[in-house]
Short mmCIF file of C-alpha atoms and ligand atoms in Angstrom, two decimals:
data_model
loop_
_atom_site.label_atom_id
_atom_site.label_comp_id
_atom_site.label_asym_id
_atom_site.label_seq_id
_atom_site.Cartn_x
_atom_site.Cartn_y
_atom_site.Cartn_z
CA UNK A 16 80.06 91.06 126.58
CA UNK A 17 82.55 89.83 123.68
CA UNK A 18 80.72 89.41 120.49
CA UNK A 19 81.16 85.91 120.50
CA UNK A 20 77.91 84.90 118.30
CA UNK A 21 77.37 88.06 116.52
CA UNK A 22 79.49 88.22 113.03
CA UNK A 23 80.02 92.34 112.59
CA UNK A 24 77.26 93.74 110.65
CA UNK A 25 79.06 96.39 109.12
CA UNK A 26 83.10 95.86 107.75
CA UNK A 27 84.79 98.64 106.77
CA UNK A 28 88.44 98.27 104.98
CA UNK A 29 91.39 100.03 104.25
CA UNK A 30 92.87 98.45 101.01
CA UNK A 31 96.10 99.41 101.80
CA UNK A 32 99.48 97.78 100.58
CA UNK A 33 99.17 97.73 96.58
CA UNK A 34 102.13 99.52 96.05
CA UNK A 35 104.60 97.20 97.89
CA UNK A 36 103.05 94.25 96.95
CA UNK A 37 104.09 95.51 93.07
CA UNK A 38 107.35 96.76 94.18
CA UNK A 39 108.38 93.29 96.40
CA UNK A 40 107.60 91.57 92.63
CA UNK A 41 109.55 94.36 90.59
CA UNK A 42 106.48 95.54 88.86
CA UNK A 43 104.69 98.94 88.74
CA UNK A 44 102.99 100.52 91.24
CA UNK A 45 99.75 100.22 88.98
CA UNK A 46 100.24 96.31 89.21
CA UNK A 47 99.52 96.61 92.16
CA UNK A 48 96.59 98.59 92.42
CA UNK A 49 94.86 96.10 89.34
CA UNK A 50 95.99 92.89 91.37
CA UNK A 51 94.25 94.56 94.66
CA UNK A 52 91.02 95.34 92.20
CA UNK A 53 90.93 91.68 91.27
CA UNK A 54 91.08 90.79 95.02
CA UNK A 55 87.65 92.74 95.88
CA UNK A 56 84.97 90.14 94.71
CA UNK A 57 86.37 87.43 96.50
CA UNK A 58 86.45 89.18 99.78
CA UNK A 59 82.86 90.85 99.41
CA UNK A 60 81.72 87.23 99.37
CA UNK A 61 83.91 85.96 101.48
CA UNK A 62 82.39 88.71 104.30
CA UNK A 63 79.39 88.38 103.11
CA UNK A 64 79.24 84.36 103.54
CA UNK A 65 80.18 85.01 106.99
CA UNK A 66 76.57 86.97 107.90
CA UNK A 67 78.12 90.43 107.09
CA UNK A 68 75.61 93.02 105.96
CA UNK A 69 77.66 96.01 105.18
CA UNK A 70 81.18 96.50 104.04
CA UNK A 71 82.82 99.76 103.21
CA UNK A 72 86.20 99.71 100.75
CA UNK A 73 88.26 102.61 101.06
CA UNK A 74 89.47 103.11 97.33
CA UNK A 75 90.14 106.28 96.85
CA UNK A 76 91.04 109.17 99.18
CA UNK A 77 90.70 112.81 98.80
CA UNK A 78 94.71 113.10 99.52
CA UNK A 79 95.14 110.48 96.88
CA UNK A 80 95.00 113.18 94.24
CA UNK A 81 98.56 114.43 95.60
CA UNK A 82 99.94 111.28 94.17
CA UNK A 83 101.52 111.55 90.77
CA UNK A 84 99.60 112.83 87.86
CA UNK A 85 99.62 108.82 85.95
CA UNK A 86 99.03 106.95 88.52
CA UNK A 87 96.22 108.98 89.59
CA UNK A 88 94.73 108.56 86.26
CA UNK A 89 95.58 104.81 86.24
CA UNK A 90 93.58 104.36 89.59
CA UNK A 91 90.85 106.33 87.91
CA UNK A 92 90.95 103.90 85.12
CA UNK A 93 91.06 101.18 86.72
CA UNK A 94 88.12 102.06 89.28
CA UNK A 95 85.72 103.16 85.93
CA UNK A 96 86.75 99.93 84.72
CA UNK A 97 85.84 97.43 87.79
CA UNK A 98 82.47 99.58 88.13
CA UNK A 99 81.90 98.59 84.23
CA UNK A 100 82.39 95.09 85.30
CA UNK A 101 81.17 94.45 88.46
CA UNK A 102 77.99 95.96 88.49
CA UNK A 103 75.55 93.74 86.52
CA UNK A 104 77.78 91.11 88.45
CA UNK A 105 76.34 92.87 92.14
CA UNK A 106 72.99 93.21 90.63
CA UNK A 107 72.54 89.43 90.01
CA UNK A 108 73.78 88.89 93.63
CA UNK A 109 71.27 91.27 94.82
CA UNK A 110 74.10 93.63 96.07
CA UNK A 111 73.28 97.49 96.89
CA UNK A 112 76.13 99.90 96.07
CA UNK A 113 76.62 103.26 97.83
CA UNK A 114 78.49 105.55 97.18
CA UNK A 115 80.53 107.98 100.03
CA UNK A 116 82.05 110.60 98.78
CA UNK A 117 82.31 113.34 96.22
CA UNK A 118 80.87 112.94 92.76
CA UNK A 119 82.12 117.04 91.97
CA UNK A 120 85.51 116.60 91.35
CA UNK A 121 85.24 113.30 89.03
CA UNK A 122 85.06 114.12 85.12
CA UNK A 123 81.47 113.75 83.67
CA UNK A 124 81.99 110.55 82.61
CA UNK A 125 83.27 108.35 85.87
CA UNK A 126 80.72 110.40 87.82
CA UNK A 127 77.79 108.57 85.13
CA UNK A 128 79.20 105.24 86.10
CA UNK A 129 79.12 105.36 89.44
CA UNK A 130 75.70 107.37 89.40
CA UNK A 131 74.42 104.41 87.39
CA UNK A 132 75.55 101.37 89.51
CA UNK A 133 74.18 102.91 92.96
CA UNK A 134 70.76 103.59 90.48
CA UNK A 135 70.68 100.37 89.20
CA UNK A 136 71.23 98.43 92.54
CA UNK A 137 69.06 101.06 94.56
CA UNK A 138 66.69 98.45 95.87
CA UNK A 139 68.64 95.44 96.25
CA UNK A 140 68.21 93.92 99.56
CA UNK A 141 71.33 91.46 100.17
CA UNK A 142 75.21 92.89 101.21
CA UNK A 143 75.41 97.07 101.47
CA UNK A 144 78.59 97.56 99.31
CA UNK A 145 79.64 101.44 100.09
CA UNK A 146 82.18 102.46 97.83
CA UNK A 147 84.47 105.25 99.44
CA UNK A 148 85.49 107.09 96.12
CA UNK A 149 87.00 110.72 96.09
CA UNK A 150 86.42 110.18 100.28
CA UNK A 151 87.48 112.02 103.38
CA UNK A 152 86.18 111.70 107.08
CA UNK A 153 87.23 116.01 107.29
CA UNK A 154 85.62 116.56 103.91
CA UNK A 155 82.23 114.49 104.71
CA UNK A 156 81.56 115.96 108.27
CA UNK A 157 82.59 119.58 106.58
CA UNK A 158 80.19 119.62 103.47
CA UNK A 159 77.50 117.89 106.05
CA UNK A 160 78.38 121.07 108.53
CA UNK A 161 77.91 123.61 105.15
CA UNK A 162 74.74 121.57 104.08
CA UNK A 163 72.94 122.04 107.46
CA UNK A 164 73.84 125.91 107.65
CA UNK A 165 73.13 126.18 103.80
CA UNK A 166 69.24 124.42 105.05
CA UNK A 167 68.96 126.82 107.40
CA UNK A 168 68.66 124.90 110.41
CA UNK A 169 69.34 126.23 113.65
CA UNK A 170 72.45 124.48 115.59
CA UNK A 171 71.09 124.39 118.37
CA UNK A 172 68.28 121.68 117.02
CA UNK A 173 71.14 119.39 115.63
CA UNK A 174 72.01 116.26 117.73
CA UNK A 175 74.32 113.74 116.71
CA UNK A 176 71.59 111.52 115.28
CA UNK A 177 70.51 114.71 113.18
CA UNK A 178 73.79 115.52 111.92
CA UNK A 179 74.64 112.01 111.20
CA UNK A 180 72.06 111.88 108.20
CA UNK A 181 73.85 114.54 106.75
CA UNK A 182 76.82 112.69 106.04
CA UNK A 183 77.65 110.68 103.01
CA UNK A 184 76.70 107.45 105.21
CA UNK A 185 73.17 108.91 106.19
CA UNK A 186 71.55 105.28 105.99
CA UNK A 187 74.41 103.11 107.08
CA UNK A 188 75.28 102.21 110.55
CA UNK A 189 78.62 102.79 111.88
CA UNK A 190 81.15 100.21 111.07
CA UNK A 191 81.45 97.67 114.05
CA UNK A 192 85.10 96.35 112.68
CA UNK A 193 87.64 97.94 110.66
CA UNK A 194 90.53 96.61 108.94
CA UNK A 195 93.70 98.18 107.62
CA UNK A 196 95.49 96.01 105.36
CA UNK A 197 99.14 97.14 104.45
CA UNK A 198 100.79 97.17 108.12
CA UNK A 199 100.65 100.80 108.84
CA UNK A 200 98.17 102.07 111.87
CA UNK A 201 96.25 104.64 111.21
CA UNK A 202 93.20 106.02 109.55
CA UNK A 203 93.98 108.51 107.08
CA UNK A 204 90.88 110.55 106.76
CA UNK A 205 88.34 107.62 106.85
CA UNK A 206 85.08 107.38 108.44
CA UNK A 207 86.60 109.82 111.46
CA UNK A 208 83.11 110.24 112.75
CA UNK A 209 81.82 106.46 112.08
CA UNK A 210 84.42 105.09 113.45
CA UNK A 211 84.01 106.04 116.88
CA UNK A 212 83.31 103.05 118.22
CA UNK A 213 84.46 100.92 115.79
CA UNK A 214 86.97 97.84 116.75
CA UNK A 215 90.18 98.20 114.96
CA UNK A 216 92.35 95.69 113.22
CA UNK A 217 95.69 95.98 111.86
CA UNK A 218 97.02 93.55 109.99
CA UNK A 219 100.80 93.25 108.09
CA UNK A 220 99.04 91.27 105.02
CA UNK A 221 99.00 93.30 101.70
CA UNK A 222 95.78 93.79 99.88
CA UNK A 223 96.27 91.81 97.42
CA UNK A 224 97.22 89.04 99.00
CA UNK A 225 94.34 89.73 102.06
CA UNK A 226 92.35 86.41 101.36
CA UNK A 227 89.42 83.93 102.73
CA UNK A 228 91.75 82.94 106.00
CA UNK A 229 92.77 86.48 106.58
CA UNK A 230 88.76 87.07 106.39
CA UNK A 231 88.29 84.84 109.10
CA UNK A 232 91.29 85.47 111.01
CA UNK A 233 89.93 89.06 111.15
CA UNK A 234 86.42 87.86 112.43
CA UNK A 235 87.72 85.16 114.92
CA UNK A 236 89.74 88.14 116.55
CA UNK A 237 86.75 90.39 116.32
CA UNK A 238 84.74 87.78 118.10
CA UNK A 239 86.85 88.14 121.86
CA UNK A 240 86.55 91.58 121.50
CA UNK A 241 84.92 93.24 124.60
CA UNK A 242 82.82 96.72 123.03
CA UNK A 243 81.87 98.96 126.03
CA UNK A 244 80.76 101.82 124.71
CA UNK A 245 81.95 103.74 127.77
CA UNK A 246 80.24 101.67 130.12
CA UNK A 247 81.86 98.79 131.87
C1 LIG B 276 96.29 101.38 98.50
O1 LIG B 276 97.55 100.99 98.11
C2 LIG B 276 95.47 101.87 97.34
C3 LIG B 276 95.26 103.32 97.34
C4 LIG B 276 95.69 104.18 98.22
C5 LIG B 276 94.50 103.86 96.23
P1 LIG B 276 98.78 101.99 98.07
O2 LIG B 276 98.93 102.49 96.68
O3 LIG B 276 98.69 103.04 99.11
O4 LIG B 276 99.97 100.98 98.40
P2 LIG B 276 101.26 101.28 99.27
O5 LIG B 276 100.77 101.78 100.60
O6 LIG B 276 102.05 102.30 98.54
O7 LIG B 276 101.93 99.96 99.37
C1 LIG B 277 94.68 105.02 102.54
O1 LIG B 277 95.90 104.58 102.06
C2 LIG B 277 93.74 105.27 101.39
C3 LIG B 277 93.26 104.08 100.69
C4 LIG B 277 93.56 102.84 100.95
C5 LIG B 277 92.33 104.34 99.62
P1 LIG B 277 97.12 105.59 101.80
O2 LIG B 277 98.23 104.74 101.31
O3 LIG B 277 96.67 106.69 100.93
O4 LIG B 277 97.41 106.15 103.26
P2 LIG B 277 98.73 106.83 103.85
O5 LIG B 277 99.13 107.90 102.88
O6 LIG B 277 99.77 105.76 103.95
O7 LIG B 277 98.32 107.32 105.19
MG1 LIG B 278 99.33 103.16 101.03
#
């Protein structure tokens, strides 16, 4: 059956492409990363005018730290700094935030913010906004792994349903369409387990410049998509 009348429920998006789109315009690579910041309100509402109930931005991985030591801390920056000003912003619009990922490797002061914008927006019932911060598909299904053994819970009583609410994503369903910006075709390290039925789009358009008609050129394509799930 294609999806034809079903929007996606759950987005997920690989904000890739900052970097060239500052180096095609001769400006640094933190340019970039600030104009693809600016671009993330207008595409949360843009999904989320189309019926979309979750969507999943991929901000931050855990090999990002290998980058180099400023622009690290300029991402950093710039991520405590969008939380500072987007979150009353989400709370007005009735927007939840999640966070996926880890909070231990974040100094004590970026780890407040984002504990305080999932807090404040805890029980907000309109778009899911997960926030994949300091995030890795490996990492999540390995501290999930050490947090069952650490419970003491017997393997053998762990189905996939079981182990799934160990992850960071515990009360989010599995993303039913997900987009790479950026032109490059692959995952790197995200959602490896949520994913596994997920429909994927590529698409050559660089964050920043990933607008409204890109938004809808992503969910018309979605829409002939056959899912199968194994069967036929
Ligand atoms: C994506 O843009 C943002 C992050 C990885 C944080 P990049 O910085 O990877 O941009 P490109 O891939 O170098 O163009
Ligand atoms: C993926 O982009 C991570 C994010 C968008 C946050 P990368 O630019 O880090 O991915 P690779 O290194 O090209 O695989
Ligand atoms: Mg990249």
């Amino acid at each position: 059956m294609s999806q034809a009348n079903h929007p996606p429920q759950h987005v997920a998006i690989i904000m890739d492409g900052n970097g060239r789109w500052a180096n095609e315009r001769g400006l640094p690579r933190l340019a970039g990363h600030k104009a693809g910041g600016e671009n993330i309100r207008p595409v949360v509402k843009a999904f989320a005018d189309h019926g979309v109930r979750y969507l999943t931005l991929y901000a931050f991985s855990t090999e990002n730290w290998n980058r180099a030591r400023v622009e690290v801390a300029g991402l950093l920056g710039l991520l405590g700094r969008k939380i500072d000003q987007e979150t009353q912003a989400f709370h007005q619009e009735n927007i939840r935030l999640v966070h996926l990922g880890r909070l231990d490797r974040l100094s004590q002061r970026m780890r407040q913010k984002v504990k305080g914008a999932v807090e404040l927006t805890k029980n907000n019932t309109g778009l899911t906004v997960c926030l994949a911060f300091d995030y890795g598909g490996r990492d999540e299904i390995l501290q999930a792994a050490r947090r069952i053994a650490s419970a003491g819970i017997p393997g053998g009583s762990i189905d996939e349903s079981a182990f799934a609410r160990y992850l960071y994503s515990a009360d989010i369903p599995d993303p039913d369409l997900l987009i790479r910006t950026g032109g490059e075709s692959r995952l790197s390290n995200f959602l490896l387990w949520q994913a596994a039925y997920s429909e994927l789009y590529f698409t050559p358009v660089l964050w920043p410049d990933f607008g409204p008609k890109d938004v809808q050129e992503a969910l018309s394509e979605y829409r002939h998509r056959q899912r199968r799930f194994g069967r036929i």
